[in-house]
PDB file of C-alpha atoms (C1' of nucleotides) in Angstrom:
ATOM      1  CA  MET L 279     132.010 133.823 121.719  1.00  0.00           C
ATOM      2  CA  SER L 280     133.939 137.205 122.515  1.00  0.00           C
ATOM      3  CA  ASP L 281     136.618 137.384 125.009  1.00  0.00           C
ATOM      4  CA  GLN L 282     134.534 139.724 127.146  1.00  0.00           C
ATOM      5  CA  ASN L 283     131.961 137.106 127.492  1.00  0.00           C
ATOM      6  CA  ARG L 284     134.458 134.505 128.570  1.00  0.00           C
ATOM      7  CA  ARG L 285     135.898 137.306 131.225  1.00  0.00           C
ATOM      8  CA  HIS L 286     132.225 137.754 132.568  1.00  0.00           C
ATOM      9  CA  MET L 287     130.881 134.094 132.480  1.00  0.00           C
ATOM     10  CA  ALA L 288     129.864 133.145 135.779  1.00  0.00           C
ATOM     11  CA  LEU L 289     132.135 129.970 136.690  1.00  0.00           C
ATOM     12  CA  PHE L 290     133.538 129.452 140.078  1.00  0.00           C
ATOM     13  CA  PRO L 291     132.087 129.056 143.636  1.00  0.00           C
ATOM     14  CA  ILE L 292     133.363 130.989 146.607  1.00  0.00           C
ATOM     15  CA  GLY L 293     135.419 128.244 147.593  1.00  0.00           C
ATOM     16  CA  ILE L 294     137.753 128.121 144.560  1.00  0.00           C
ATOM     17  CA  VAL L 295     137.828 132.088 144.758  1.00  0.00           C
ATOM     18  CA  THR L 296     139.126 132.096 148.472  1.00  0.00           C
ATOM     19  CA  LYS L 297     142.087 129.759 147.229  1.00  0.00           C
ATOM     20  CA  LEU L 298     142.679 131.778 144.011  1.00  0.00           C
ATOM     21  CA  THR L 299     142.684 135.138 145.880  1.00  0.00           C
ATOM     22  CA  GLU L 300     143.900 134.181 149.638  1.00  0.00           C
ATOM     23  CA  LEU L 301     140.978 136.197 150.837  1.00  0.00           C
ATOM     24  CA  THR L 302     138.538 134.759 153.134  1.00  0.00           C
ATOM     25  CA  ALA L 303     134.983 133.695 152.306  1.00  0.00           C
ATOM     26  CA  ARG L 304     133.895 136.451 154.953  1.00  0.00           C
ATOM     27  CA  GLN L 305     135.757 139.135 153.200  1.00  0.00           C
ATOM     28  CA  ILE L 306     134.566 138.300 149.540  1.00  0.00           C
ATOM     29  CA  ARG L 307     131.170 138.449 150.907  1.00  0.00           C
ATOM     30  CA  TYR L 308     131.506 141.610 152.736  1.00  0.00           C
ATOM     31  CA  TYR L 309     132.961 143.306 149.607  1.00  0.00           C
ATOM     32  CA  GLU L 310     129.861 142.381 147.688  1.00  0.00           C
ATOM     33  CA  ALA L 311     127.741 143.671 150.386  1.00  0.00           C
ATOM     34  CA  ASN L 312     129.459 146.998 149.897  1.00  0.00           C
ATOM     35  CA  HIS L 313     129.077 146.665 146.171  1.00  0.00           C
ATOM     36  CA  LEU L 314     132.686 146.131 145.326  1.00  0.00           C
ATOM     37  CA  ILE L 315     131.999 143.234 143.296  1.00  0.00           C
ATOM     38  CA  GLN L 316     128.550 141.699 141.852  1.00  0.00           C
ATOM     39  CA  PRO L 317     128.983 137.950 141.427  1.00  0.00           C
ATOM     40  CA  ALA L 318     126.133 136.196 139.680  1.00  0.00           C
ATOM     41  CA  ARG L 319     124.063 133.763 141.575  1.00  0.00           C
ATOM     42  CA  SER L 320     123.078 130.119 140.696  1.00  0.00           C
ATOM     43  CA  ALA L 321     119.668 128.855 141.010  1.00  0.00           C
ATOM     44  CA  SER L 322     120.351 127.788 144.381  1.00  0.00           C
ATOM     45  CA  ASN L 323     121.627 131.158 145.460  1.00  0.00           C
ATOM     46  CA  GLN L 324     125.262 130.236 145.337  1.00  0.00           C
ATOM     47  CA  ARG L 325     127.656 133.052 144.504  1.00  0.00           C
ATOM     48  CA  LEU L 326     129.434 132.183 140.943  1.00  0.00           C
ATOM     49  CA  PHE L 327     132.208 134.393 140.170  1.00  0.00           C
ATOM     50  CA  SER L 328     133.678 135.317 136.559  1.00  0.00           C
ATOM     51  CA  PHE L 329     137.187 135.870 135.930  1.00  0.00           C
ATOM     52  CA  HIS L 330     136.388 139.746 135.917  1.00  0.00           C
ATOM     53  CA  ASP L 331     135.332 139.159 139.459  1.00  0.00           C
ATOM     54  CA  ILE L 332     138.550 137.521 140.228  1.00  0.00           C
ATOM     55  CA  ASP L 333     140.822 140.141 139.175  1.00  0.00           C
ATOM     56  CA  ARG L 334     138.413 142.754 140.539  1.00  0.00           C
ATOM     57  CA  LEU L 335     139.173 141.032 143.941  1.00  0.00           C
ATOM     58  CA  LEU L 336     142.775 140.691 143.551  1.00  0.00           C
ATOM     59  CA  THR L 337     142.734 144.401 143.060  1.00  0.00           C
ATOM     60  CA  ILE L 338     140.786 145.145 146.074  1.00  0.00           C
ATOM     61  CA  LYS L 339     143.158 142.777 148.049  1.00  0.00           C
ATOM     62  CA  SER L 340     146.128 144.924 146.957  1.00  0.00           C
ATOM     63  CA  TYR L 341     144.262 148.107 148.264  1.00  0.00           C
ATOM     64  CA  ILE L 342     143.474 146.687 151.431  1.00  0.00           C
ATOM     65  CA  GLU L 343     146.894 145.476 152.109  1.00  0.00           C
ATOM     66  CA  LYS L 344     148.152 149.198 151.354  1.00  0.00           C
ATOM     67  CA  GLY L 345     145.514 149.932 154.302  1.00  0.00           C
ATOM     68  CA  MET L 346     142.746 151.382 152.302  1.00  0.00           C
ATOM     69  CA  ASN L 347     138.993 150.676 153.494  1.00  0.00           C
ATOM     70  CA  ILE L 348     135.834 150.010 151.420  1.00  0.00           C
ATOM     71  CA  ALA L 349     134.952 153.739 151.236  1.00  0.00           C
ATOM     72  CA  GLY L 350     138.498 154.551 149.798  1.00  0.00           C
ATOM     73  CA  ILE L 351     138.598 151.566 147.489  1.00  0.00           C
ATOM     74  CA  LYS L 352     135.247 152.566 146.271  1.00  0.00           C
ATOM     75  CA  GLN L 353     136.550 156.040 145.152  1.00  0.00           C
ATOM     76  CA  VAL L 354     139.973 154.670 143.829  1.00  0.00           C
ATOM     77  CA  MET L 355     138.036 152.176 141.491  1.00  0.00           C
ATOM     78  CA  LYS L 356     135.614 154.520 140.352  1.00  0.00           C
ATOM     79  CA  MET L 357     138.609 156.749 139.364  1.00  0.00           C
ATOM     80  CA  GLY L 358     140.051 153.848 137.781  1.00  0.00           C
ATOM     81  CA  GLN L 359     137.308 153.559 135.314  1.00  0.00           C
ATOM     82  CA  ALA L 360     137.355 157.137 134.214  1.00  0.00           C
ATOM     83  CA  ALA L 361     141.095 156.957 134.245  1.00  0.00           C
ATOM     84  CA  SER L 362     141.284 154.093 131.682  1.00  0.00           C
ATOM     85  CA  LYS L 363     138.808 155.831 129.188  1.00  0.00           C
ATOM     86  CA  SER L 364     140.778 159.195 129.377  1.00  0.00           C
ATOM     87  CA  GLU L 365     143.976 157.308 129.033  1.00  0.00           C
ATOM     88  CA  ALA L 366     142.711 155.582 126.137  1.00  0.00           C
ATOM     89  CA  ARG L 367     141.961 158.637 124.486  1.00  0.00           C
ATOM     90  CA  SER L 368     145.314 160.168 125.134  1.00  0.00           C
ATOM     91  CA  ASP L 369     147.681 157.207 124.375  1.00  0.00           C
ATOM     92  CA  ALA L 370     147.464 156.988 120.608  1.00  0.00           C
ATOM     93  CA  THR L 371     150.489 154.570 120.789  1.00  0.00           C
ATOM     94  CA  ASP L 372     149.760 151.755 122.975  1.00  0.00           C
ATOM     95  CA  GLN L 373     147.821 149.069 121.378  1.00  0.00           C
ATOM     96  CA  SER L 374     147.487 146.241 123.456  1.00  0.00           C
ATOM     97  CA  GLU L 375     148.155 147.354 127.123  1.00  0.00           C
ATOM     98  CA  GLN L 376     147.164 146.149 130.576  1.00  0.00           C
ATOM     99  CA  PRO L 377     145.150 149.076 132.339  1.00  0.00           C
ATOM    100  CA  ARG L 378     144.480 147.582 135.547  1.00  0.00           C
ATOM    101  CA  GLN L 379     147.929 146.879 137.335  1.00  0.00           C
ATOM    102  CA  ASP L 380     149.393 149.939 135.391  1.00  0.00           C
ATOM    103  CA  LEU L 381     146.863 152.239 136.577  1.00  0.00           C
ATOM    104  CA  THR L 382     147.161 151.737 140.390  1.00  0.00           C
ATOM    105  CA  ASP L 383     149.898 154.370 140.795  1.00  0.00           C
ATOM    106  CA  VAL L 384     147.989 157.067 138.866  1.00  0.00           C
ATOM    107  CA  GLU L 385     144.882 156.053 141.064  1.00  0.00           C
ATOM    108  CA  LEU L 386     146.668 156.223 144.205  1.00  0.00           C
ATOM    109  CA  ARG L 387     148.052 159.605 143.516  1.00  0.00           C
ATOM    110  CA  GLN L 388     144.755 160.878 142.489  1.00  0.00           C
ATOM    111  CA  PHE L 389     143.226 159.353 145.696  1.00  0.00           C
ATOM    112  CA  LEU L 390     145.925 161.028 148.035  1.00  0.00           C
ATOM    113  CA  LYS L 391     144.911 164.192 146.550  1.00  0.00           C
ATOM    114  CA  GLN L 392     141.108 163.715 147.593  1.00  0.00           C
ATOM    115  CA  GLN L 393     142.416 162.289 150.923  1.00  0.00           C
ATOM    116  CA  ILE L 394     144.117 165.576 151.938  1.00  0.00           C
ATOM    117  CA  ILE L 395     141.205 167.588 150.868  1.00  0.00           C
ATOM    118  CA  HIS L 396     138.724 165.549 152.857  1.00  0.00           C
ATOM    119  CA  ARG L 397     141.036 165.722 155.874  1.00  0.00           C
ATOM    120  CA  GLN L 398     141.157 169.383 155.906  1.00  0.00           C
ATOM    121  CA  LEU L 399     137.310 169.186 155.600  1.00  0.00           C
ATOM    122  CA  GLY L 400     137.180 167.041 158.664  1.00  0.00           C
ATOM    123  CA  GLU L 401     135.928 163.896 156.941  1.00  0.00           C
ATOM    124  CA  THR L 402     136.685 160.544 157.940  1.00  0.00           C
ATOM    125  CA  PRO L 403     139.948 159.054 157.016  1.00  0.00           C
ATOM    126  CA  LEU L 404     139.774 156.791 154.098  1.00  0.00           C
ATOM    127  CA  ILE L 405     143.086 155.173 155.028  1.00  0.00           C
ATOM    128  CA  ARG L 406     144.347 153.303 158.025  1.00  0.00           C
ATOM    129  CA  GLY L 407     147.857 152.722 159.260  1.00  0.00           C
ATOM    130  CA  GLU L 408     151.059 153.285 157.685  1.00  0.00           C
ATOM    131  CA  LEU L 409     150.455 154.613 154.181  1.00  0.00           C
ATOM    132  CA  HIS L 410     152.003 158.270 155.048  1.00  0.00           C
ATOM    133  CA  ARG L 411     155.111 157.269 152.954  1.00  0.00           C
ATOM    134  CA  PHE L 412     152.951 158.128 149.783  1.00  0.00           C
ATOM    135  CA  TYR L 413     152.505 161.667 150.927  1.00  0.00           C
ATOM    136  CA  GLN L 414     156.026 162.462 149.748  1.00  0.00           C
ATOM    137  CA  ASN L 415     155.127 162.136 146.333  1.00  0.00           C
TER     138      ASN L 415
ATOM    139  C1'  DA B 152     130.655 118.322 151.444  1.00  0.00           C
ATOM    140  C1'  DT B 153     129.634 123.442 150.617  1.00  0.00           C
ATOM    141  C1'  DT B 154     127.711 127.789 150.881  1.00  0.00           C
ATOM    142  C1'  DC B 155     124.218 131.223 152.634  1.00  0.00           C
ATOM    143  C1'  DT B 156     122.491 134.702 156.036  1.00  0.00           C
ATOM    144  C1'  DG B 157     122.424 136.676 160.251  1.00  0.00           C
ATOM    145  C1'  DA B 158     124.461 137.815 164.765  1.00  0.00           C
ATOM    146  C1'  DC B 159     128.070 138.761 168.421  1.00  0.00           C
ATOM    147  C1'  DA B 160     131.224 135.917 175.008  1.00  0.00           C
TER     148       DA B 160
ATOM    149  C1'  DT J 293     137.155 140.319 160.394  1.00  0.00           C
ATOM    150  C1'  DG J 294     136.537 135.772 162.760  1.00  0.00           C
ATOM    151  C1'  DT J 295     133.383 132.393 164.034  1.00  0.00           C
ATOM    152  C1'  DC J 296     129.451 129.946 165.154  1.00  0.00           C
ATOM    153  C1'  DA J 297     124.577 128.595 164.477  1.00  0.00           C
ATOM    154  C1'  DG J 298     120.569 127.115 161.250  1.00  0.00           C
ATOM    155  C1'  DA J 299     119.024 126.214 156.921  1.00  0.00           C
ATOM    156  C1'  DA J 300     119.452 124.910 152.020  1.00  0.00           C
TER     157       DA J 300
END
DNA sequence: ATTCTGACA
DNA sequence: TGTCAGAA
């Protein structure tokens, strides 16, 4: 069985996940309702999370702690997918890298760029609270 | 005992 | 986001 299969294998119920991620069941369900994650379901309609879902949630958690809301996280994570592909094409040297955690910085800058544009267009801010320190970059 | 959905003094 | 209800 390939590693990808194991990564996407539906394994743990929400109870385990809340302990693994420090997120409340409420939050986890809310993120699913907003399509940030798509955990599998058991025959009894119980959510079953994979390792992929887990670090996906951890990524979401870090963004939430940075003051981002669902709309913002959606954008950043979509860019993350696009970025990891283009990065794989440009970086011929890195053989075995860890894309996720490493991309977060690039994603944030890309995101902030959009933020500024949207604000000028009078759109609803995607960030809440103190994240203004990043505008210096 | 756990989880699910819907709703809000 | 918390939390409670009613059902599975």
